[in-house]
PDB file of C-alpha atoms and ligand atoms in Angstrom:
ATOM      1  CA  MET A1028       0.046  -0.040   0.065  1.00  0.00           C
ATOM      2  CA  LYS A1029       0.967   3.470  -0.871  1.00  0.00           C
ATOM      3  CA  LEU A1030       0.348   5.822   2.154  1.00  0.00           C
ATOM      4  CA  GLY A1031       0.734   9.740   1.850  1.00  0.00           C
ATOM      5  CA  LEU A1032       0.941  11.661   4.957  1.00  0.00           C
ATOM      6  CA  TYR A1033       0.428  15.502   4.953  1.00  0.00           C
ATOM      7  CA  GLY A1034       1.571  17.240   8.224  1.00  0.00           C
ATOM      8  CA  GLY A1035       0.670  20.838   8.909  1.00  0.00           C
ATOM      9  CA  THR A1036      -0.932  23.455  11.210  1.00  0.00           C
ATOM     10  CA  PHE A1037      -3.965  23.712   8.966  1.00  0.00           C
ATOM     11  CA  ASP A1038      -5.191  26.635  10.707  1.00  0.00           C
ATOM     12  CA  PRO A1039      -7.525  26.730   8.573  1.00  0.00           C
ATOM     13  CA  VAL A1040      -7.132  24.108   5.838  1.00  0.00           C
ATOM     14  CA  HIS A1041      -7.481  25.783   2.518  1.00  0.00           C
ATOM     15  CA  LEU A1042      -7.880  24.857  -1.273  1.00  0.00           C
ATOM     16  CA  GLY A1043      -4.128  24.703  -1.704  1.00  0.00           C
ATOM     17  CA  HIS A1044      -3.848  21.692   0.744  1.00  0.00           C
ATOM     18  CA  LEU A1045      -6.810  19.937  -1.214  1.00  0.00           C
ATOM     19  CA  LEU A1046      -5.586  20.389  -4.445  1.00  0.00           C
ATOM     20  CA  VAL A1047      -2.051  18.864  -3.132  1.00  0.00           C
ATOM     21  CA  ALA A1048      -3.396  16.113  -1.905  1.00  0.00           C
ATOM     22  CA  GLN A1049      -5.037  15.469  -4.976  1.00  0.00           C
ATOM     23  CA  ALA A1050      -1.950  15.863  -7.083  1.00  0.00           C
ATOM     24  CA  ALA A1051      -0.253  13.507  -4.740  1.00  0.00           C
ATOM     25  CA  CYS A1052      -2.655  11.035  -5.042  1.00  0.00           C
ATOM     26  CA  GLU A1053      -2.669  11.075  -8.926  1.00  0.00           C
ATOM     27  CA  GLU A1054       0.800  11.542  -9.691  1.00  0.00           C
ATOM     28  CA  PHE A1055       2.075   8.806  -7.426  1.00  0.00           C
ATOM     29  CA  GLY A1056      -0.727   6.286  -7.031  1.00  0.00           C
ATOM     30  CA  LEU A1057      -1.236   6.899  -3.321  1.00  0.00           C
ATOM     31  CA  ASP A1058      -3.929   4.658  -1.880  1.00  0.00           C
ATOM     32  CA  ARG A1059      -4.640   6.654   1.162  1.00  0.00           C
ATOM     33  CA  LEU A1060      -3.641  10.003   2.230  1.00  0.00           C
ATOM     34  CA  CYS A1061      -3.770  10.789   5.833  1.00  0.00           C
ATOM     35  CA  PHE A1062      -3.703  14.805   6.851  1.00  0.00           C
ATOM     36  CA  ILE A1063      -2.181  14.957  10.200  1.00  0.00           C
ATOM     37  CA  PRO A1064      -2.572  18.485  12.123  1.00  0.00           C
ATOM     38  CA  ALA A1065       0.327  19.245  14.496  1.00  0.00           C
ATOM     39  CA  ALA A1066      -0.231  20.040  17.821  1.00  0.00           C
ATOM     40  CA  GLN A1067       2.428  22.892  17.779  1.00  0.00           C
ATOM     41  CA  SER A1068       4.947  23.162  14.985  1.00  0.00           C
ATOM     42  CA  PRO A1069       8.608  23.022  15.653  1.00  0.00           C
ATOM     43  CA  PHE A1070       9.141  25.664  12.984  1.00  0.00           C
ATOM     44  CA  LYS A1071       6.440  28.094  14.356  1.00  0.00           C
ATOM     45  CA  PRO A1072       7.613  28.170  18.282  1.00  0.00           C
ATOM     46  CA  GLY A1073       5.935  31.592  18.962  1.00  0.00           C
ATOM     47  CA  SER A1074       2.820  31.224  17.501  1.00  0.00           C
ATOM     48  CA  GLU A1075      -0.553  29.686  18.889  1.00  0.00           C
ATOM     49  CA  PRO A1076      -2.725  28.179  16.464  1.00  0.00           C
ATOM     50  CA  ALA A1077      -6.581  28.136  16.695  1.00  0.00           C
ATOM     51  CA  SER A1078      -7.603  24.871  19.070  1.00  0.00           C
ATOM     52  CA  ALA A1079      -7.037  21.438  18.305  1.00  0.00           C
ATOM     53  CA  LYS A1080     -10.910  20.902  18.506  1.00  0.00           C
ATOM     54  CA  VAL A1081     -11.751  23.469  15.892  1.00  0.00           C
ATOM     55  CA  ARG A1082      -8.837  22.767  13.331  1.00  0.00           C
ATOM     56  CA  LEU A1083      -9.680  19.086  13.466  1.00  0.00           C
ATOM     57  CA  GLN A1084     -13.169  20.074  12.938  1.00  0.00           C
ATOM     58  CA  MET A1085     -12.712  22.142   9.717  1.00  0.00           C
ATOM     59  CA  LEU A1086     -10.531  19.285   8.367  1.00  0.00           C
ATOM     60  CA  ARG A1087     -13.059  16.958   8.689  1.00  0.00           C
ATOM     61  CA  LEU A1088     -15.573  19.554   7.016  1.00  0.00           C
ATOM     62  CA  ALA A1089     -13.226  20.105   4.028  1.00  0.00           C
ATOM     63  CA  LEU A1090     -12.668  16.467   3.596  1.00  0.00           C
ATOM     64  CA  ALA A1091     -16.301  15.080   3.860  1.00  0.00           C
ATOM     65  CA  GLY A1092     -17.346  12.697   1.196  1.00  0.00           C
ATOM     66  CA  GLN A1093     -14.017  11.688  -0.277  1.00  0.00           C
ATOM     67  CA  PRO A1094     -13.003   8.314   0.992  1.00  0.00           C
ATOM     68  CA  ARG A1095      -9.457   8.534   0.093  1.00  0.00           C
ATOM     69  CA  TYR A1096      -8.316  11.213   2.788  1.00  0.00           C
ATOM     70  CA  GLU A1097      -8.535  10.876   6.340  1.00  0.00           C
ATOM     71  CA  VAL A1098      -7.528  12.936   9.273  1.00  0.00           C
ATOM     72  CA  ASP A1099      -5.194  11.636  11.625  1.00  0.00           C
ATOM     73  CA  ALA A1100      -5.364  13.326  15.284  1.00  0.00           C
ATOM     74  CA  GLN A1101      -2.467  11.723  16.788  1.00  0.00           C
ATOM     75  CA  GLU A1102      -0.186  14.698  17.215  1.00  0.00           C
ATOM     76  CA  LEU A1103      -3.101  16.609  18.485  1.00  0.00           C
ATOM     77  CA  THR A1104      -3.673  13.762  20.921  1.00  0.00           C
ATOM     78  CA  ARG A1105       0.218  13.768  21.953  1.00  0.00           C
ATOM     79  CA  GLY A1106       0.212  17.152  22.472  1.00  0.00           C
ATOM     80  CA  GLY A1107       3.510  19.349  22.991  1.00  0.00           C
ATOM     81  CA  VAL A1108       5.785  19.839  20.034  1.00  0.00           C
ATOM     82  CA  SER A1109       4.933  17.586  17.174  1.00  0.00           C
ATOM     83  CA  TYR A1110       7.894  16.003  15.766  1.00  0.00           C
ATOM     84  CA  THR A1111       7.370  14.184  12.404  1.00  0.00           C
ATOM     85  CA  VAL A1112       9.670  11.397  13.359  1.00  0.00           C
ATOM     86  CA  ASP A1113       7.319  10.137  16.115  1.00  0.00           C
ATOM     87  CA  THR A1114       4.558  10.091  13.703  1.00  0.00           C
ATOM     88  CA  VAL A1115       6.241   8.251  11.253  1.00  0.00           C
ATOM     89  CA  ARG A1116       7.316   5.629  13.922  1.00  0.00           C
ATOM     90  CA  ASP A1117       3.705   5.011  14.817  1.00  0.00           C
ATOM     91  CA  TYR A1118       2.934   4.368  11.378  1.00  0.00           C
ATOM     92  CA  ARG A1119       5.855   2.121  10.560  1.00  0.00           C
ATOM     93  CA  ARG A1120       4.828   0.040  13.567  1.00  0.00           C
ATOM     94  CA  ARG A1121       1.248  -0.171  12.688  1.00  0.00           C
ATOM     95  CA  LEU A1122       1.627  -0.569   8.813  1.00  0.00           C
ATOM     96  CA  PRO A1123       4.986  -2.314   8.413  1.00  0.00           C
ATOM     97  CA  ASP A1124       4.440  -3.213   4.721  1.00  0.00           C
ATOM     98  CA  ALA A1125       3.169   0.242   3.433  1.00  0.00           C
ATOM     99  CA  GLN A1126       5.216   2.564   1.471  1.00  0.00           C
ATOM    100  CA  LEU A1127       5.135   6.144   3.064  1.00  0.00           C
ATOM    101  CA  PHE A1128       5.255   9.316   1.591  1.00  0.00           C
ATOM    102  CA  TRP A1129       5.613  12.605   3.422  1.00  0.00           C
ATOM    103  CA  LEU A1130       4.170  15.648   2.010  1.00  0.00           C
ATOM    104  CA  ILE A1131       6.421  19.147   2.605  1.00  0.00           C
ATOM    105  CA  GLY A1132       6.182  22.391   0.957  1.00  0.00           C
ATOM    106  CA  ALA A1133       9.223  23.457  -1.148  1.00  0.00           C
ATOM    107  CA  ASP A1134      10.098  25.984   1.591  1.00  0.00           C
ATOM    108  CA  HIS A1135      10.979  23.327   3.791  1.00  0.00           C
ATOM    109  CA  VAL A1136      13.481  21.032   1.653  1.00  0.00           C
ATOM    110  CA  THR A1137      16.913  22.582   2.619  1.00  0.00           C
ATOM    111  CA  LYS A1138      16.075  22.200   6.158  1.00  0.00           C
ATOM    112  CA  LEU A1139      15.674  18.659   6.354  1.00  0.00           C
ATOM    113  CA  PRO A1140      18.680  17.706   8.233  1.00  0.00           C
ATOM    114  CA  LEU A1141      17.771  19.979  10.741  1.00  0.00           C
ATOM    115  CA  TRP A1142      14.700  17.849  11.582  1.00  0.00           C
ATOM    116  CA  ARG A1143      14.504  15.584  14.833  1.00  0.00           C
ATOM    117  CA  ASP A1144      16.237  12.070  13.963  1.00  0.00           C
ATOM    118  CA  ALA A1145      16.975  13.210  10.515  1.00  0.00           C
ATOM    119  CA  GLU A1146      18.889  10.008   9.250  1.00  0.00           C
ATOM    120  CA  GLU A1147      15.923   7.920  11.042  1.00  0.00           C
ATOM    121  CA  LEU A1148      13.397   9.851   9.089  1.00  0.00           C
ATOM    122  CA  ALA A1149      15.163   9.957   5.882  1.00  0.00           C
ATOM    123  CA  ALA A1150      15.349   6.010   5.948  1.00  0.00           C
ATOM    124  CA  SER A1151      11.972   5.730   6.804  1.00  0.00           C
ATOM    125  CA  VAL A1152      10.107   7.839   4.102  1.00  0.00           C
ATOM    126  CA  GLU A1153      10.184   9.334   0.931  1.00  0.00           C
ATOM    127  CA  PHE A1154       9.198  12.965   0.810  1.00  0.00           C
ATOM    128  CA  LEU A1155       6.881  14.530  -1.878  1.00  0.00           C
ATOM    129  CA  VAL A1156       7.803  18.124  -2.353  1.00  0.00           C
ATOM    130  CA  ILE A1157       4.836  20.455  -2.911  1.00  0.00           C
ATOM    131  CA  PRO A1158       5.457  23.141  -5.651  1.00  0.00           C
ATOM    132  CA  ARG A1159       4.832  27.044  -4.195  1.00  0.00           C
ATOM    133  CA  PRO A1160       4.472  29.882  -6.272  1.00  0.00           C
ATOM    134  CA  GLY A1161       7.849  31.860  -5.874  1.00  0.00           C
ATOM    135  CA  GLU A1162       9.645  28.911  -4.371  1.00  0.00           C
ATOM    136  CA  PRO A1163      12.405  27.570  -6.477  1.00  0.00           C
ATOM    137  CA  SER A1164      12.957  23.763  -7.016  1.00  0.00           C
ATOM    138  CA  VAL A1165      15.981  22.459  -4.921  1.00  0.00           C
ATOM    139  CA  PRO A1166      17.693  19.221  -4.595  1.00  0.00           C
ATOM    140  CA  PHE A1167      17.155  16.772  -1.619  1.00  0.00           C
ATOM    141  CA  PRO A1168      20.116  17.375   0.868  1.00  0.00           C
ATOM    142  CA  ALA A1169      21.640  13.924   1.292  1.00  0.00           C
ATOM    143  CA  PRO A1170      20.381  11.371   2.666  1.00  0.00           C
ATOM    144  CA  PHE A1171      16.685  12.601   2.119  1.00  0.00           C
ATOM    145  CA  ARG A1172      15.010  11.214  -1.037  1.00  0.00           C
ATOM    146  CA  GLY A1173      11.753  11.749  -2.922  1.00  0.00           C
ATOM    147  CA  ALA A1174      10.066  13.628  -5.695  1.00  0.00           C
ATOM    148  CA  MET A1175       8.800  16.702  -6.645  1.00  0.00           C
ATOM    149  CA  LEU A1176       4.729  16.976  -7.469  1.00  0.00           C
ATOM    150  CA  LYS A1177       3.683  19.012 -10.405  1.00  0.00           C
ATOM    151  CA  GLY A1178       0.066  20.005  -9.639  1.00  0.00           C
ATOM    152  CA  PHE A1179      -1.207  22.498  -8.394  1.00  0.00           C
ATOM    153  CA  PRO A1180       0.739  25.428  -7.210  1.00  0.00           C
ATOM    154  CA  LEU A1181      -1.713  27.778  -5.527  1.00  0.00           C
ATOM    155  CA  GLY A1182      -0.727  31.165  -4.010  1.00  0.00           C
ATOM    156  CA  VAL A1183      -2.959  30.327  -1.062  1.00  0.00           C
ATOM    157  CA  SER A1184      -1.833  30.385   2.548  1.00  0.00           C
ATOM    158  CA  SER A1185      -3.196  29.867   6.102  1.00  0.00           C
ATOM    159  CA  SER A1186      -1.839  33.190   7.146  1.00  0.00           C
ATOM    160  CA  GLN A1187      -3.242  34.995   4.158  1.00  0.00           C
ATOM    161  CA  ILE A1188      -6.463  33.714   5.018  1.00  0.00           C
ATOM    162  CA  ARG A1189      -6.205  34.488   8.799  1.00  0.00           C
ATOM    163  CA  ALA A1190      -5.304  38.241   7.396  1.00  0.00           C
ATOM    164  CA  ARG A1191      -8.362  38.530   5.192  1.00  0.00           C
ATOM    165  CA  VAL A1192     -10.909  37.458   7.791  1.00  0.00           C
ATOM    166  CA  LYS A1193      -9.056  40.016  10.119  1.00  0.00           C
ATOM    167  CA  ALA A1194      -9.695  42.694   7.472  1.00  0.00           C
ATOM    168  CA  GLY A1195     -13.376  41.691   7.271  1.00  0.00           C
ATOM    169  CA  LEU A1196     -12.707  40.178   3.761  1.00  0.00           C
ATOM    170  CA  PRO A1197     -14.570  37.067   2.186  1.00  0.00           C
ATOM    171  CA  VAL A1198     -12.431  33.767   2.312  1.00  0.00           C
ATOM    172  CA  ASP A1199     -15.162  31.372   0.771  1.00  0.00           C
ATOM    173  CA  LEU A1200     -13.520  30.674  -2.351  1.00  0.00           C
ATOM    174  CA  LEU A1201     -10.232  29.794  -0.727  1.00  0.00           C
ATOM    175  CA  THR A1202     -11.269  27.809   2.001  1.00  0.00           C
ATOM    176  CA  GLY A1203     -14.538  25.861   0.635  1.00  0.00           C
ATOM    177  CA  PRO A1204     -18.079  26.935   2.184  1.00  0.00           C
ATOM    178  CA  ALA A1205     -18.163  24.359   4.854  1.00  0.00           C
ATOM    179  CA  VAL A1206     -14.797  25.726   6.221  1.00  0.00           C
ATOM    180  CA  ALA A1207     -16.007  29.330   5.610  1.00  0.00           C
ATOM    181  CA  GLU A1208     -19.195  28.912   7.912  1.00  0.00           C
ATOM    182  CA  ALA A1209     -17.236  27.034  10.710  1.00  0.00           C
ATOM    183  CA  LEU A1210     -14.871  30.139  10.893  1.00  0.00           C
ATOM    184  CA  ARG A1211     -17.783  32.137  11.298  1.00  0.00           C
ATOM    185  CA  ALA A1212     -19.356  30.143  13.295  1.00  0.00           C
ATOM    186  CA  ASN A1213     -16.482  29.799  15.859  1.00  0.00           C
ATOM    187  CA  ARG A1214     -15.360  33.523  15.302  1.00  0.00           C
ATOM    188  CA  LEU A1215     -11.936  32.612  14.513  1.00  0.00           C
ATOM    189  CA  TYR A1216      -8.996  35.136  13.329  1.00  0.00           C
ATOM    190  CA  LEU A1217     -11.306  38.195  14.091  1.00  0.00           C
TER     191      LEU A1217
HETATM  192  P1  ATP B 138       0.753  29.591   7.202  1.00  0.00           P
HETATM  193  O1  ATP B 138       0.612  30.552   6.272  1.00  0.00           O
HETATM  194  O2  ATP B 138      -0.009  29.727   8.890  1.00  0.00           O
HETATM  195  O3  ATP B 138       2.180  29.213   7.603  1.00  0.00           O
HETATM  196  P2  ATP B 138       0.404  27.338   5.486  1.00  0.00           P
HETATM  197  O4  ATP B 138      -0.683  27.818   4.391  1.00  0.00           O
HETATM  198  O5  ATP B 138       1.942  27.232   4.852  1.00  0.00           O
HETATM  199  O6  ATP B 138       0.005  27.890   6.560  1.00  0.00           O
HETATM  200  P3  ATP B 138       0.423  24.913   6.873  1.00  0.00           P
HETATM  201  O7  ATP B 138      -0.623  24.199   7.491  1.00  0.00           O
HETATM  202  O8  ATP B 138       1.351  25.211   7.421  1.00  0.00           O
HETATM  203  O9  ATP B 138      -0.308  25.828   5.916  1.00  0.00           O
HETATM  204  O10 ATP B 138       0.817  23.739   5.507  1.00  0.00           O
HETATM  205  C1  ATP B 138       1.120  22.558   5.566  1.00  0.00           C
HETATM  206  C2  ATP B 138       2.255  22.241   4.622  1.00  0.00           C
HETATM  207  O11 ATP B 138       1.564  22.491   3.072  1.00  0.00           O
HETATM  208  C3  ATP B 138       3.485  22.768   4.570  1.00  0.00           C
HETATM  209  O12 ATP B 138       4.242  21.939   3.947  1.00  0.00           O
HETATM  210  C4  ATP B 138       3.093  24.146   3.342  1.00  0.00           C
HETATM  211  O13 ATP B 138       4.379  24.399   2.706  1.00  0.00           O
HETATM  212  C5  ATP B 138       2.505  23.371   2.407  1.00  0.00           C
HETATM  213  N1  ATP B 138       1.273  24.285   2.043  1.00  0.00           N
HETATM  214  C6  ATP B 138       0.424  25.259   2.375  1.00  0.00           C
HETATM  215  N2  ATP B 138      -0.313  26.054   1.402  1.00  0.00           N
HETATM  216  C7  ATP B 138       0.077  25.601   0.189  1.00  0.00           C
HETATM  217  C8  ATP B 138      -0.104  25.837  -1.174  1.00  0.00           C
HETATM  218  N3  ATP B 138      -0.790  26.827  -1.250  1.00  0.00           N
HETATM  219  N4  ATP B 138       0.413  25.242  -2.112  1.00  0.00           N
HETATM  220  C9  ATP B 138       1.356  24.360  -2.024  1.00  0.00           C
HETATM  221  N5  ATP B 138       1.662  24.086  -0.665  1.00  0.00           N
HETATM  222  C10 ATP B 138       0.934  24.487   0.339  1.00  0.00           C
END
């Protein structure tokens, strides 16, 4: 089985994330793809994301009715800083025969050697690099391996969405209507 693992803060999930998931499944023949929201990203130490509960709720709304995609709440349940290697170990233990692909934004590739237990991580998963507009494509630092996705670079980010909500601008087309409604109902990012 080919399994995609897509970690992020998802604060909130947006169409950029969804298009990337679709591209990964189509281009690499993934059987399933798990969205794994982080409790606290090691790369965003100063920022406090929206609550685990509401980020999870938005992911479930965004992915409703699409059986190939799942939400895995293990990093939220563990709490604290979320390290990819801990999550990958869990998948290796539960699914020893699966081929694991970890999705990352192009902005993270050069920093992979700084990730916790980098050697073990590099041996455990292949990385699928998500193109982002304005980010040059760079080679993998050894011993990391993987491939570049082609589709679908979209200039949308969660921070841009939070800023638009704060400015009173609509975000429905960037998140989809269900997530936009949840943002309003929970009075997020005001
Ligand atoms: P923020 O703006 O708050 O930093 P973000 O939109 O980058 O958030 P994350 O949840 O941190 O969202 O993203 C998870 C992963 O998806 C990261 O590896 C990020 O690089 C990638 N990503 C996010 N948005 C896009 C996009 N529009 N196109 C391609 N990759 C994206």
